[in-house]
Each structure stands twice: as C-alpha cells, then as structure tokens.
C-alpha atoms as a printed R data frame, in Angstrom:
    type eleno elety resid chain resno       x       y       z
1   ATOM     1    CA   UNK     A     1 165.195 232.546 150.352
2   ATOM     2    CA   UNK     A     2 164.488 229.823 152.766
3   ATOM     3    CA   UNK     A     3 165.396 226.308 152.390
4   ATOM     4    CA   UNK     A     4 165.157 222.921 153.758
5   ATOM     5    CA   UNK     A     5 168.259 220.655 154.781
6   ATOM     6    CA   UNK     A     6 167.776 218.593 151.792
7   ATOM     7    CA   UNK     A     7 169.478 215.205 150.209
8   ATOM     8    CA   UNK     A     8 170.053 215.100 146.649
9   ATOM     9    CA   UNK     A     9 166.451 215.349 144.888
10  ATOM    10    CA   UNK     A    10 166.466 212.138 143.342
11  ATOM    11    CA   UNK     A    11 163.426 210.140 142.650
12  ATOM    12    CA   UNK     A    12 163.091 206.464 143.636
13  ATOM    13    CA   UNK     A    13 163.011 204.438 140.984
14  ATOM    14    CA   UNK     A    14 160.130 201.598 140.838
15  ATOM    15    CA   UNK     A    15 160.741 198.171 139.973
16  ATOM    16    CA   UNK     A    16 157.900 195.639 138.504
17  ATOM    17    CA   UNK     A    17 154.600 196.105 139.876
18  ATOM    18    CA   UNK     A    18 154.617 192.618 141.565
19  ATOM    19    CA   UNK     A    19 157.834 193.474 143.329
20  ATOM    20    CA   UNK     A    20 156.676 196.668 144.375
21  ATOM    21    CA   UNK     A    21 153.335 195.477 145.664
22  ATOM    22    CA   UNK     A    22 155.094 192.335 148.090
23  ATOM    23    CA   UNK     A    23 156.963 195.068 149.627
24  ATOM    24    CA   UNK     A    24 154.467 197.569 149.729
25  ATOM    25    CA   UNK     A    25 153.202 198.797 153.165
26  ATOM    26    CA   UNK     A    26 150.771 201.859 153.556
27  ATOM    27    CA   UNK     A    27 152.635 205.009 154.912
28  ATOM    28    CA   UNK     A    28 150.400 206.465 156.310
29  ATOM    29    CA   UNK     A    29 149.512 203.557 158.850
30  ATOM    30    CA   UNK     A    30 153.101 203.891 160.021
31  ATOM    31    CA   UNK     A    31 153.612 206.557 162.741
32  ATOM    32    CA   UNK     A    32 156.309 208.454 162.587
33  ATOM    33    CA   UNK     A    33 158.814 210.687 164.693
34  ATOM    34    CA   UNK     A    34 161.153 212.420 163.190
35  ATOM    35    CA   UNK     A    35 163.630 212.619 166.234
36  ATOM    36    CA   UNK     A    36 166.015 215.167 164.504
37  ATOM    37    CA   UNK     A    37 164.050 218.062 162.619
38  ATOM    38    CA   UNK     A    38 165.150 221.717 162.510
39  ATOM    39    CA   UNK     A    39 161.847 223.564 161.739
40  ATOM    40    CA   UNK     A    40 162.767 227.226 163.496
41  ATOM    41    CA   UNK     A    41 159.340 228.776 161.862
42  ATOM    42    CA   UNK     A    42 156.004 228.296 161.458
43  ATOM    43    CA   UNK     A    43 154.789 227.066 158.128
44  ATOM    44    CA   UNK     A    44 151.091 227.104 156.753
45  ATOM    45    CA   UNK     A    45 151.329 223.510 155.053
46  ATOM    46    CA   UNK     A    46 153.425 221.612 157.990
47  ATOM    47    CA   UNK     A    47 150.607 220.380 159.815
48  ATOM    48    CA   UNK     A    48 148.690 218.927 157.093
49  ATOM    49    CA   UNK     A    49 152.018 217.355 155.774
50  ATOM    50    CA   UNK     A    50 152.865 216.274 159.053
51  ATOM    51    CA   UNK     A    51 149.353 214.343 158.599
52  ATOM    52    CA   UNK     A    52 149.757 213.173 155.855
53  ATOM    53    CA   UNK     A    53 152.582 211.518 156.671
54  ATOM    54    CA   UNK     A    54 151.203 210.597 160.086
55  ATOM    55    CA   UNK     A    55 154.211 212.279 161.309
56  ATOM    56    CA   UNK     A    56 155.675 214.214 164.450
57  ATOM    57    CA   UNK     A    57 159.038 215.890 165.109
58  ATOM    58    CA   UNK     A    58 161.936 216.784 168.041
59  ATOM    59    CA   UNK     A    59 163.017 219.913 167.207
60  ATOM    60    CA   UNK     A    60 166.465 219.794 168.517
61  ATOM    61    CA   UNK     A    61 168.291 223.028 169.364
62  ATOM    62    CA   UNK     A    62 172.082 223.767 168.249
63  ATOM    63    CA   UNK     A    63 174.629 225.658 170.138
64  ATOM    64    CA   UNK     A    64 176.721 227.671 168.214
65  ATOM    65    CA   UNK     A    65 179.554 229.921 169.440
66  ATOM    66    CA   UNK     A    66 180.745 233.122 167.777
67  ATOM    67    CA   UNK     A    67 182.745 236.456 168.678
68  ATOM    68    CA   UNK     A    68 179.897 237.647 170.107
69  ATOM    69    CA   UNK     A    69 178.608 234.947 172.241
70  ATOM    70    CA   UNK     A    70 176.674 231.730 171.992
71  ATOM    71    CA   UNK     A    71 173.746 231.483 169.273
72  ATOM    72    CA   UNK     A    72 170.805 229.016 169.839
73  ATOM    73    CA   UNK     A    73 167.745 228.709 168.021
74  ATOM    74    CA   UNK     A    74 165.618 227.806 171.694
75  ATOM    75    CA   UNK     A    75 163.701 230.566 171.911
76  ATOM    76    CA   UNK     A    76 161.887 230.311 168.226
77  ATOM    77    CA   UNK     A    77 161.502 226.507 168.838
78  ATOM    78    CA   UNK     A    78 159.641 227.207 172.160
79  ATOM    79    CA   UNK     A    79 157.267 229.015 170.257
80  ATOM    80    CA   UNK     A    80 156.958 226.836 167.589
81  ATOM    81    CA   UNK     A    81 155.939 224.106 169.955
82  ATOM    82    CA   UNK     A    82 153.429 226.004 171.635
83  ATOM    83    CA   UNK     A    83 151.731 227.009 168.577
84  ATOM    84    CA   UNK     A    84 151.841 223.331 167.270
85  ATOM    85    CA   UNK     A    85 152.094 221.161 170.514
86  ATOM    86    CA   UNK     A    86 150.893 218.416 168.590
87  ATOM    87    CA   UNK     A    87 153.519 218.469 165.878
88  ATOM    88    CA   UNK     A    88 156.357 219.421 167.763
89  ATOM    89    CA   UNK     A    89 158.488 218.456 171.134
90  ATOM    90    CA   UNK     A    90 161.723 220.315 172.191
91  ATOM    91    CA   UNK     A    91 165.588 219.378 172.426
92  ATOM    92    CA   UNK     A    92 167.817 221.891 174.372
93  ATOM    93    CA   UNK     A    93 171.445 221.969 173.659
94  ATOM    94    CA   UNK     A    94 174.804 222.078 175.718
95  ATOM    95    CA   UNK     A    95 177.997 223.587 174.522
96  ATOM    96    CA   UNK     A    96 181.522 223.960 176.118
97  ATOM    97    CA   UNK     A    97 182.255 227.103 176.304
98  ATOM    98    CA   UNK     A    98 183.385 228.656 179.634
99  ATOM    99    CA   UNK     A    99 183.903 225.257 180.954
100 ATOM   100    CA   UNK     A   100 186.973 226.423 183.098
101 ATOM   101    CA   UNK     A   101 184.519 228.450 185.120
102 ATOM   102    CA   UNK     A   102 184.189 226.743 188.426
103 ATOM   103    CA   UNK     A   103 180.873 227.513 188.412
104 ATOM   104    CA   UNK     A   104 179.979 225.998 184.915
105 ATOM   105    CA   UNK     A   105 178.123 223.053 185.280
106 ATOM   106    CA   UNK     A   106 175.919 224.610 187.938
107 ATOM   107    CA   UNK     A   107 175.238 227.488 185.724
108 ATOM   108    CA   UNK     A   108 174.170 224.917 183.312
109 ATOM   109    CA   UNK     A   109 172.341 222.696 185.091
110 ATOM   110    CA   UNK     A   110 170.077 225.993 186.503
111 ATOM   111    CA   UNK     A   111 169.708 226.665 182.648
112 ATOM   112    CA   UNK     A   112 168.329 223.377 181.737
113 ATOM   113    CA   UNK     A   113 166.254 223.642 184.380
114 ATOM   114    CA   UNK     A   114 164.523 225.943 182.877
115 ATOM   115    CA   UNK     A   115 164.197 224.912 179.777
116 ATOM   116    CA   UNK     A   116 163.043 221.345 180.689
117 ATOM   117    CA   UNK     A   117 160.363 222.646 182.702
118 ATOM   118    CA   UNK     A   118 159.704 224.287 179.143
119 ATOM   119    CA   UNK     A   119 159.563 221.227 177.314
120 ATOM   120    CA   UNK     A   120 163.123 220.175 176.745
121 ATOM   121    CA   UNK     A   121 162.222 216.006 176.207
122 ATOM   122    CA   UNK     A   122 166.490 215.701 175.490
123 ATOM   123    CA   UNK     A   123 169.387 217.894 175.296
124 ATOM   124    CA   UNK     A   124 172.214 217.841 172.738
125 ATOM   125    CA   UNK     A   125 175.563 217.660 172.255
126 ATOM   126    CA   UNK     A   126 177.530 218.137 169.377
127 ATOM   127    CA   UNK     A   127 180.709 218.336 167.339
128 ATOM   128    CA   UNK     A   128 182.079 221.385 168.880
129 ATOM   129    CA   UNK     A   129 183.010 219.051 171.657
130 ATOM   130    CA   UNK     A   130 186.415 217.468 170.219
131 ATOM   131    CA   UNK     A   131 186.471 219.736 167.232
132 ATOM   132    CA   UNK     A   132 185.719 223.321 167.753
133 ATOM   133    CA   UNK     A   133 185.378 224.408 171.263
134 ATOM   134    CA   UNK     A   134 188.778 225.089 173.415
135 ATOM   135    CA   UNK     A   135 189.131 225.606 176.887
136 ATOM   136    CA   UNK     A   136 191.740 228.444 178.122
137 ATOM   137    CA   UNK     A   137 195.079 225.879 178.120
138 ATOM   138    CA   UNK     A   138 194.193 225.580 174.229
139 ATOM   139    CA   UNK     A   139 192.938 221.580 174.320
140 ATOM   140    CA   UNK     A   140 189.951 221.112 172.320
141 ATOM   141    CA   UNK     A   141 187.305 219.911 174.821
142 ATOM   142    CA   UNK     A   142 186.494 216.152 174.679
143 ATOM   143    CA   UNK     A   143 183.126 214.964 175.561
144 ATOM   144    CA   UNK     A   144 184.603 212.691 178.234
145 ATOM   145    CA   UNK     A   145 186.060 215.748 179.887
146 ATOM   146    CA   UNK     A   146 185.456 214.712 183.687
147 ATOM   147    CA   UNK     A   147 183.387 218.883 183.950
148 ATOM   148    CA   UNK     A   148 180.950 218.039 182.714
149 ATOM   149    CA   UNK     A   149 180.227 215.147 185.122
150 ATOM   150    CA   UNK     A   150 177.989 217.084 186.880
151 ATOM   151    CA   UNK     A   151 175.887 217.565 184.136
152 ATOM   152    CA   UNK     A   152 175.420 214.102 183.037
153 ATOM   153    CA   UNK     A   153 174.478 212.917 186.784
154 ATOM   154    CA   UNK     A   154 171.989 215.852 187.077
155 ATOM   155    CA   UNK     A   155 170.306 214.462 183.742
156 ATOM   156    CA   UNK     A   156 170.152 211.222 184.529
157 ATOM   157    CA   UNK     A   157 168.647 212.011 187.772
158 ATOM   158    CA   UNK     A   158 165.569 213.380 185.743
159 ATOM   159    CA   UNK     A   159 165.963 211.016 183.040
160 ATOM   160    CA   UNK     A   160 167.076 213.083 180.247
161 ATOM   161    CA   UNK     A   161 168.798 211.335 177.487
162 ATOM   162    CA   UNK     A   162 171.690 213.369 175.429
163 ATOM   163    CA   UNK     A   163 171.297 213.603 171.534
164 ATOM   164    CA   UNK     A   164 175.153 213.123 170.790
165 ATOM   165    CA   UNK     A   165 176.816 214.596 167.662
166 ATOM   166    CA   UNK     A   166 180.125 213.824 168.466
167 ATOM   167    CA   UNK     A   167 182.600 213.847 165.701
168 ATOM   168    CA   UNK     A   168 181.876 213.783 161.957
169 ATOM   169    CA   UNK     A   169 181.369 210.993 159.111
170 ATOM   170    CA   UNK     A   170 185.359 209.579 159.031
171 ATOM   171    CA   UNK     A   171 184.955 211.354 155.099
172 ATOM   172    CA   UNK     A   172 185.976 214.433 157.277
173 ATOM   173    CA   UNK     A   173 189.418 213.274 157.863
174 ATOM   174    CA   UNK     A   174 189.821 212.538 153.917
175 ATOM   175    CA   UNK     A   175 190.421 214.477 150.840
176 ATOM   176    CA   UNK     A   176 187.489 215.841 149.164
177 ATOM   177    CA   UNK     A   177 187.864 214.835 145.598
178 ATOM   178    CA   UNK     A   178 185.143 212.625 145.245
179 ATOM   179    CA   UNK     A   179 182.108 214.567 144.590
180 ATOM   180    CA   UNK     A   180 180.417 211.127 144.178
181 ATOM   181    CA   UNK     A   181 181.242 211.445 148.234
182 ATOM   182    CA   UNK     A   182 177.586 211.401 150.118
183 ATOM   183    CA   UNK     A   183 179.540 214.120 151.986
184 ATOM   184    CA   UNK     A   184 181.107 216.287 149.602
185 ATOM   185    CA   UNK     A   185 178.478 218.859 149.157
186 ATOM   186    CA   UNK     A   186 178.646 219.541 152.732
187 ATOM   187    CA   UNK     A   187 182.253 219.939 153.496
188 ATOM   188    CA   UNK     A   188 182.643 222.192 150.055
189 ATOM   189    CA   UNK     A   189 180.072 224.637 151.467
190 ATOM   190    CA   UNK     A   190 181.509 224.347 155.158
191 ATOM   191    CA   UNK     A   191 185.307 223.561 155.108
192 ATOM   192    CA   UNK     A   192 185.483 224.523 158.684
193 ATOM   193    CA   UNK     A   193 184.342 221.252 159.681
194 ATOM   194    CA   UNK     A   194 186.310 219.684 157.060
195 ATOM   195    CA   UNK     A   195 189.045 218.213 159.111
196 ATOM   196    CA   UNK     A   196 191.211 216.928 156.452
197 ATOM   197    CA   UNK     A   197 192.126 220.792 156.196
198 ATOM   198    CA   UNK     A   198 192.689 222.130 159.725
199 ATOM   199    CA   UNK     A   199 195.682 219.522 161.224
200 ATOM   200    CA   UNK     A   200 194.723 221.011 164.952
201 ATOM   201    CA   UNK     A   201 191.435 219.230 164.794
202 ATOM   202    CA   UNK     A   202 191.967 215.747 166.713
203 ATOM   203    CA   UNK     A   203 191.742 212.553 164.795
204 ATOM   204    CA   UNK     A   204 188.644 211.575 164.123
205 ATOM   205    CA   UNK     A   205 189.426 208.076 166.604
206 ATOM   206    CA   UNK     A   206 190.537 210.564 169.486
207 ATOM   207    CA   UNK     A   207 186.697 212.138 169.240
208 ATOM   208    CA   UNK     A   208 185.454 208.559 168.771
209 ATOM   209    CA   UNK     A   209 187.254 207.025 171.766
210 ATOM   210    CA   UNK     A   210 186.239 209.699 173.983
211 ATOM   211    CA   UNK     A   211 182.696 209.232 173.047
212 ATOM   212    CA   UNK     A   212 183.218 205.622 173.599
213 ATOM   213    CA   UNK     A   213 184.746 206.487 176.914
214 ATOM   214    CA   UNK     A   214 182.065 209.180 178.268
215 ATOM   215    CA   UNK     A   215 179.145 206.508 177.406
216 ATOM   216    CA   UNK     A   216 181.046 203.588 179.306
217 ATOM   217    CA   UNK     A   217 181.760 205.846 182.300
218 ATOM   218    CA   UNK     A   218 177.724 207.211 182.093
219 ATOM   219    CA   UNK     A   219 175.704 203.713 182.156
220 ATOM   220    CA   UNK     A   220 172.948 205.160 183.305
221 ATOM   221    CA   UNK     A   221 172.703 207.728 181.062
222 ATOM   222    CA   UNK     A   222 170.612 207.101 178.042
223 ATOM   223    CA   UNK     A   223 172.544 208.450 174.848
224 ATOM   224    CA   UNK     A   224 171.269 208.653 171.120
225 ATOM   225    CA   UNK     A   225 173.806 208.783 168.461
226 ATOM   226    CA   UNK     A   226 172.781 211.252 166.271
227 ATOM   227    CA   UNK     A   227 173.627 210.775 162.588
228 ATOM   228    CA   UNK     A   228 174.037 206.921 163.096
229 ATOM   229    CA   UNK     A   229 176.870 207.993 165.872
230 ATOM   230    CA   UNK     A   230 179.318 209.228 163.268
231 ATOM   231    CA   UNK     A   231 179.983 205.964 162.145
232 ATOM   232    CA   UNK     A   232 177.808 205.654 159.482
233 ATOM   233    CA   UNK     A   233 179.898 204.641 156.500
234 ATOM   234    CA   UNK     A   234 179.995 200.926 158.152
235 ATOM   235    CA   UNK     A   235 177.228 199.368 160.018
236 ATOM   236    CA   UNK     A   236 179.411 196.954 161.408
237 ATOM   237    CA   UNK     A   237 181.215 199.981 163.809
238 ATOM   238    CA   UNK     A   238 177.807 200.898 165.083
239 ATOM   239    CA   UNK     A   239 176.741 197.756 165.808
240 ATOM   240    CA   UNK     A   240 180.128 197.126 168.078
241 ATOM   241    CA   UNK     A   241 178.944 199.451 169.919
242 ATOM   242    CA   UNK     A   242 175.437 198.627 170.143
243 ATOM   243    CA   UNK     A   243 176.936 195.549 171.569
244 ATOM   244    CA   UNK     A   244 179.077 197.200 173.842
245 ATOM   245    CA   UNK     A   245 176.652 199.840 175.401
246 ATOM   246    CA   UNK     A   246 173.765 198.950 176.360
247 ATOM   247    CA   UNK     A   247 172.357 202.486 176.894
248 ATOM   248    CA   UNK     A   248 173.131 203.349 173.432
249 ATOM   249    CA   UNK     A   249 171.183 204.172 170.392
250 ATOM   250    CA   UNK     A   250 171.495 206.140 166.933
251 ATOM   251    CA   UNK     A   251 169.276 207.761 164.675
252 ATOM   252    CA   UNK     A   252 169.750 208.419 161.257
253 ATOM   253    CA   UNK     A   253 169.594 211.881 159.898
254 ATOM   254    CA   UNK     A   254 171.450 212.636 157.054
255 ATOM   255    CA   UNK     A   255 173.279 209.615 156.994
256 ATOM   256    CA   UNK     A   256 170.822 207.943 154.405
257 ATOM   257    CA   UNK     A   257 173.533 207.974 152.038
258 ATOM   258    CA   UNK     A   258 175.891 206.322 153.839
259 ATOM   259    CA   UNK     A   259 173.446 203.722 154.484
260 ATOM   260    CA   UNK     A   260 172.374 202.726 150.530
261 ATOM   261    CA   UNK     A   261 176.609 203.400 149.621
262 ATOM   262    CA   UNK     A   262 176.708 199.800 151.968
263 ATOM   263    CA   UNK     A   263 175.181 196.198 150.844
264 ATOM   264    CA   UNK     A   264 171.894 196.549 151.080
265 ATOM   265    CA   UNK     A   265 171.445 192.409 152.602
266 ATOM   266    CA   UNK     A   266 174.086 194.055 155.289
267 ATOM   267    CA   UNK     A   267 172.048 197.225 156.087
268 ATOM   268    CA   UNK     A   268 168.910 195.166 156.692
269 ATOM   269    CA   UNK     A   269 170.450 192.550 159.126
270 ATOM   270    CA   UNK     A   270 171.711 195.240 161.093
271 ATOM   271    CA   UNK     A   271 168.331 196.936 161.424
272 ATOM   272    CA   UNK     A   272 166.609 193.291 161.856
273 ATOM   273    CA   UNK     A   273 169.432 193.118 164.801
274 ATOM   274    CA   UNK     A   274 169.118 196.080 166.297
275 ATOM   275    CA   UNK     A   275 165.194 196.821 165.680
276 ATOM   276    CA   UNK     A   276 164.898 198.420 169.124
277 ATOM   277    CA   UNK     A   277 167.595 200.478 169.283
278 ATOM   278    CA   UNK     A   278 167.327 202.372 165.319
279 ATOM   279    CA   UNK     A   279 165.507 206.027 165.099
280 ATOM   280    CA   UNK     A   280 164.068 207.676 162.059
281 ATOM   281    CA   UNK     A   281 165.374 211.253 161.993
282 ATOM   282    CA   UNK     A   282 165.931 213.745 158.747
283 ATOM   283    CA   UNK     A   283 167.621 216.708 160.136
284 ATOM   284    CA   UNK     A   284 165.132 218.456 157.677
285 ATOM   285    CA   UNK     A   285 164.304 222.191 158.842
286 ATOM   286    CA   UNK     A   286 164.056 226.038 157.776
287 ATOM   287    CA   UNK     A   287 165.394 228.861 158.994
288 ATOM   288    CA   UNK     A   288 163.207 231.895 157.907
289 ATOM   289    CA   UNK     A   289 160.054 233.215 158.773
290 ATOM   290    CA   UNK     A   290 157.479 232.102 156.296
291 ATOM   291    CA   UNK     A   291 156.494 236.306 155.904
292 ATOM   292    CA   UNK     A   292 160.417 236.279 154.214
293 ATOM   293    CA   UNK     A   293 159.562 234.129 151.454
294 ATOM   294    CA   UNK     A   294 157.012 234.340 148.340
295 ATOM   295    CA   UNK     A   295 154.238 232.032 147.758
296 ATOM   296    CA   UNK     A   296 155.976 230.067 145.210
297 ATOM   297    CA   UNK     A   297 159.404 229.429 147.391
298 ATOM   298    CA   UNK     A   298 156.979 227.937 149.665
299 ATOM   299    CA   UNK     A   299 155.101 226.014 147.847
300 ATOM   300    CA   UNK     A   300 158.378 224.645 146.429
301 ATOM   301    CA   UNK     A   301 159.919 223.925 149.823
302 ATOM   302    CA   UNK     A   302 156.837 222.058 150.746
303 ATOM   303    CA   UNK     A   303 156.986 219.661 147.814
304 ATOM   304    CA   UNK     A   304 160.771 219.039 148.006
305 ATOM   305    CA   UNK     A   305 160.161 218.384 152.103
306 ATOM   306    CA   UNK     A   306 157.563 215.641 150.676
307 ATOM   307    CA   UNK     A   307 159.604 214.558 147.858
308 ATOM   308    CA   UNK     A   308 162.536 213.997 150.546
309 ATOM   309    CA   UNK     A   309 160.114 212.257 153.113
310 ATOM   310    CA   UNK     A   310 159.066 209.668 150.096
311 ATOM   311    CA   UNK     A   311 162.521 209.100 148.951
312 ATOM   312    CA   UNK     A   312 163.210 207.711 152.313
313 ATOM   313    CA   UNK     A   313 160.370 205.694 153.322
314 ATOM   314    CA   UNK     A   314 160.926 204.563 149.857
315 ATOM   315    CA   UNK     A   315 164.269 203.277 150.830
316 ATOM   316    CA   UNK     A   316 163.412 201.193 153.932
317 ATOM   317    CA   UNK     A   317 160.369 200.405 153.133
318 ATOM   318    CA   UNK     A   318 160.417 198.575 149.431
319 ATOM   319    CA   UNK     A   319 163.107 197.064 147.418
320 ATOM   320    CA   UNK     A   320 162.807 199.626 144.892
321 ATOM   321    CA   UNK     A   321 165.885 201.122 142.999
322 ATOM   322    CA   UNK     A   322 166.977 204.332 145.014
323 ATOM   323    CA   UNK     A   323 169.806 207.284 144.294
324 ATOM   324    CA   UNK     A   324 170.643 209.076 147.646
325 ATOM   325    CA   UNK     A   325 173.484 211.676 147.877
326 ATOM   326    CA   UNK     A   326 174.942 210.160 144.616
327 ATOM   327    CA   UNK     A   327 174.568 206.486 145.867
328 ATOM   328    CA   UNK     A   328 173.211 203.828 144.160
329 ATOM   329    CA   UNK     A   329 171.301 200.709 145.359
330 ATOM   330    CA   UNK     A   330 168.097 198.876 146.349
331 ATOM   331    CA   UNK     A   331 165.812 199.557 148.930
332 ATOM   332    CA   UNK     A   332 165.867 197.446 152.314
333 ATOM   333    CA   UNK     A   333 162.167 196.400 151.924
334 ATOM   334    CA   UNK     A   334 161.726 196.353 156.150
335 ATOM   335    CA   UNK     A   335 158.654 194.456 157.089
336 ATOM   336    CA   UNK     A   336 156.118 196.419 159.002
337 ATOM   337    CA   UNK     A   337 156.728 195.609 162.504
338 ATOM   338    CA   UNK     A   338 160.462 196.934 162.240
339 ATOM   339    CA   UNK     A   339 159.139 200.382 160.308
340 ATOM   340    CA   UNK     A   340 156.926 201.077 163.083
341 ATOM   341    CA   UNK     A   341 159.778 200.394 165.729
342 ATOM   342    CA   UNK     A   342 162.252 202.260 163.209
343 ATOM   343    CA   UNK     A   343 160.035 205.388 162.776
344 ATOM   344    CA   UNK     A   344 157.747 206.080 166.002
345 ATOM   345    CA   UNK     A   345 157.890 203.115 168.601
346 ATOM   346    CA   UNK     A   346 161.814 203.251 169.682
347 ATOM   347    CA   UNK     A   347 162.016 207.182 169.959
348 ATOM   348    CA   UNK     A   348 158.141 207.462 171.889
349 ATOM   349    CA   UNK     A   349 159.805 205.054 174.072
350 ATOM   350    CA   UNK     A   350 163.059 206.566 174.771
351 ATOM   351    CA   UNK     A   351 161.363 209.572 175.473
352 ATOM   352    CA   UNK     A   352 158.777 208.429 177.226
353 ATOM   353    CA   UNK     A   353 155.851 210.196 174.878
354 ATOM   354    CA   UNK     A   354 152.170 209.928 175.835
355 ATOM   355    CA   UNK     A   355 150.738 207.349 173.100
C-alpha cells in the first residue's frame, strides 16, 4: 500500500466566526511551491489538487547507500517532470561515498552535469554527511570536508544552490520517551537515525558546527536549510544564523511541529523578520506506482494529502486552534504579503523560476 509522508491527521480547530474571518485570506490566491515534495509516481488527482491549491513542487532526490550500491529515486522523478512539467521541477542529490577517490569530485561534477542539463534547479545534501557515511580511515564525513570543495565551486559557478539536510532535530540526541515528542514516531520506526542509540554518531553540535563552517567558507554559495536547518525546536538558533549568513535560508518540511510546540507571538516575529528568507516545503510524497494500489487507497491518500495541505495553511495563515505532531497551539495568522513570500515568492526567486 502506498502512502504519503504524513503529520499527525489532526483537524484544525476553528475559533469564532469573527476571528476566523479577520484572519481569513483566500488560498487559492496564494501561490504556492512546495520546495521539498517526494512524489516518485504519477497520480491521476495531483494535478487538479495541485490546482486547487494553486500549487507547484521540487521534487528533491535522496541518496541512499546500501550493500549493493547507491539508491536514488532520479530517474522516476525525471519522468515525472516530463509528464507534468508544469507541476513539477527537479532536485539532484550528492552523497559521500567514495570520497577518498582522487577522482571523486570530478566524477561528480560530470554527473551533475548531466542531470542539470536534465532539469536539476538544486542539488541536495543530507544527513549521511556527519552521520552515516564513512570514508576508508573510519571518520564519518563532515559536510565541511575540504573534497568536496570542488563541488561547491563548480555549483556556484552555474548558480546552483544546495538543499542541506545536515544533521537531525537535537530530539535525536535524546531519549525517546516522550511520545508527545513531534519526533517520536519517526525515530521509533527508524532508530538508525536515532542518535541517542548509536554513541559513534557525532554530537549533534559537531554536525552543526561543520555546517556552520562549510556555509561561512562557501559565501557565494546559496544554501537552503532544509527542515528549518535542523534547528527547528528554537527559532531563535535559526535566526543566529540567518544573521550570520547571509546566503542562507530554510524551509520547513516536517518541522511544523516544532514550530506550533514554540510561542506562537515568537514564531511570527521570526517569520515577520526573516520574510525573505522562509520556504514552504512538506516533504509530502509516495513511493508506488499508482497501478500498485486500489481505487480506494487512492482516493484515501488524496484526501489525507489535502487534509495535510489545509492543516498547514491553516496554521500560518489564521489564528485558529491547531494540533500538529501532538502539539498544541494557535495559528500565526501571517498577513498576506508574508504568505505569498512564505509559500511561492522566496523559493521562485532562489531558483530563479519563470513567473
């Protein structure tokens, strides 16, 4: 059965109709990008949801290493994009492995090549740098690792910003006993990447200081934090660096409840501060062929996708009552000229989109 990368189902909550109605902006005026989407397959009902919701998405490729080799879902994007060029643009992916070849980063460079004359808009990185991948002395391979140098010069040459998933929300690093945790749901279906478990995985400030470190020493580079830069549990962190990095930005996939577990005032300052540097993204995706599923599981997945899409706009776009990932608050009620930098504006401008 296919499914969608979901939050908890929750539904928002509405407060008194007057409330409601000063807060209450039409989404379907709003564009929208989703900057971080996973959709590996076609689906009958995705472009007239994507209307709906006036809506467009990056699908961003994932580099995954096993025993046999390295696992990407590139090729099935590429043809998802070409059969919905509208809907879709493409993110390629970069992982670590085999970076003591001395002929690494120009295999890698002559690979994205390729794959931006296919489409690629932005390539990303993510958390098997400092957590998973290894070189052949045994060190887990830090995103500032001066060998991949070459890389990040050849993409900002053709101004190609990274997508960076470095590290994990700093719940990683903690017990899981919580299961009020926005997190805890993940990290009980994949305690690989549960840190607090595996001792050899490098504290969560050694991955964030060598982030820090590979953006200061790559000003030209333009990077995206994906997943509100793994810092998500306190605005004030991303917002230091904000501050500090000028070619810096996040995005906010999956980190919704992260966002509503903070002071809601606090949350909407920071995106009043930083309206031009904030992304909408879901991480939202499938991974099956729609011929795999019955008419009912799709019909389902398509009403939980819009269920999902509502909960969220309903959380930065009113003040009403919301429950995300087992969080509690009120909505940020953003007026309209942030929501249209927050969902399209900022990420058709980083990546320079036709509009």
């Amino acid at each position: 059965m296919s499914f969608i990368i979901i939050s908890c189902k929750s539904k928002t909550e509405k407060k008194s109709s007057t409330e409601t109605e000063e807060f209450s902006v039409d989404q379907q005026s709003v564009k929208k990008i989703d900057i971080h989407a996973h959709y590996n397959y076609e689906r009958d009902y995705l472009p007239a949801l994507f209307n709906k919701w006036n809506m467009q998405g990056i699908l961003v490729d994932v580099s995954i290493a096993d025993s046999v080799g390295v696992n990407r879902n590139w090729n099935e994007y590429v043809v998802h994009a070409k059969a919905q060029p509208d809907l879709f643009f493409l993110c390629s992916s970069l992982i670590g492995n085999g970076i003591d070849e001395l002929d690494f980063a120009e295999k890698q460079i002559e690979r994205l090549k390729v794959e931006i004359k296919e489409g690629a808009r932005m390539v990303k990185v993510w958390k098997n740098f400092g957590m998973v991948t290894k070189d052949t002395s045994g060190k887990f391979i830090q995103i500032d690792d001066e060998r991949l140098k070459p890389i990040w010069n050849f993409l900002k040459e053709r101004n190609i910003p990274v997508m960076s998933h470095i590290g994990e929300p700093i719940q990683a690093w903690r017990p899981l006993d919580d299961p009020n945790n926005p997190h805890y749901p993940y990290y009980n279906d994949a305690p690989e990447y549960h840190a607090y478990k595996h001792p050899e995985i490098p504290t969560y400030e050694t991955i964030i200081t060598a982030r820090d470190n590979w953006i200061a020493n790559n000003p030209e580079l333009k990077i995206l934090g994906a997943h509100l830069g793994s810092m998500s549990h306190d605005v004030s962190m991303v917002a230091e660096r904000l501050d500090k990095f000028p070619n810096f930005y996040v995005e906010a996939a999956a980190r919704f409840g992260d966002l509503v577990g903070q002071d809601s005032e606090k949350v909407k300052a920071f995106f009043e501060k930083y309206q031009d540097r904030i992304m909408f993204g879901t991480d939202y995706g499938n991974y099956t062929s729609q011929q795999s599923i019955s008419s009912e599981e799709l019909k389902l997945e398509e009403q939980n996708l819009d269920a999902d899409f509502l909960r969220l706009w309903g959380y930065v776009a009113t003040k009403d009552s919301i429950v995300e990932r087992g969080q509690k608050n009120i909505g940020l009620g953003l007026p309209v000229k942030i929501l249209n930098k927050f969902y399209y504006q900022n990420a058709a401008d980083f990546l320079k989109l036709e509009q």
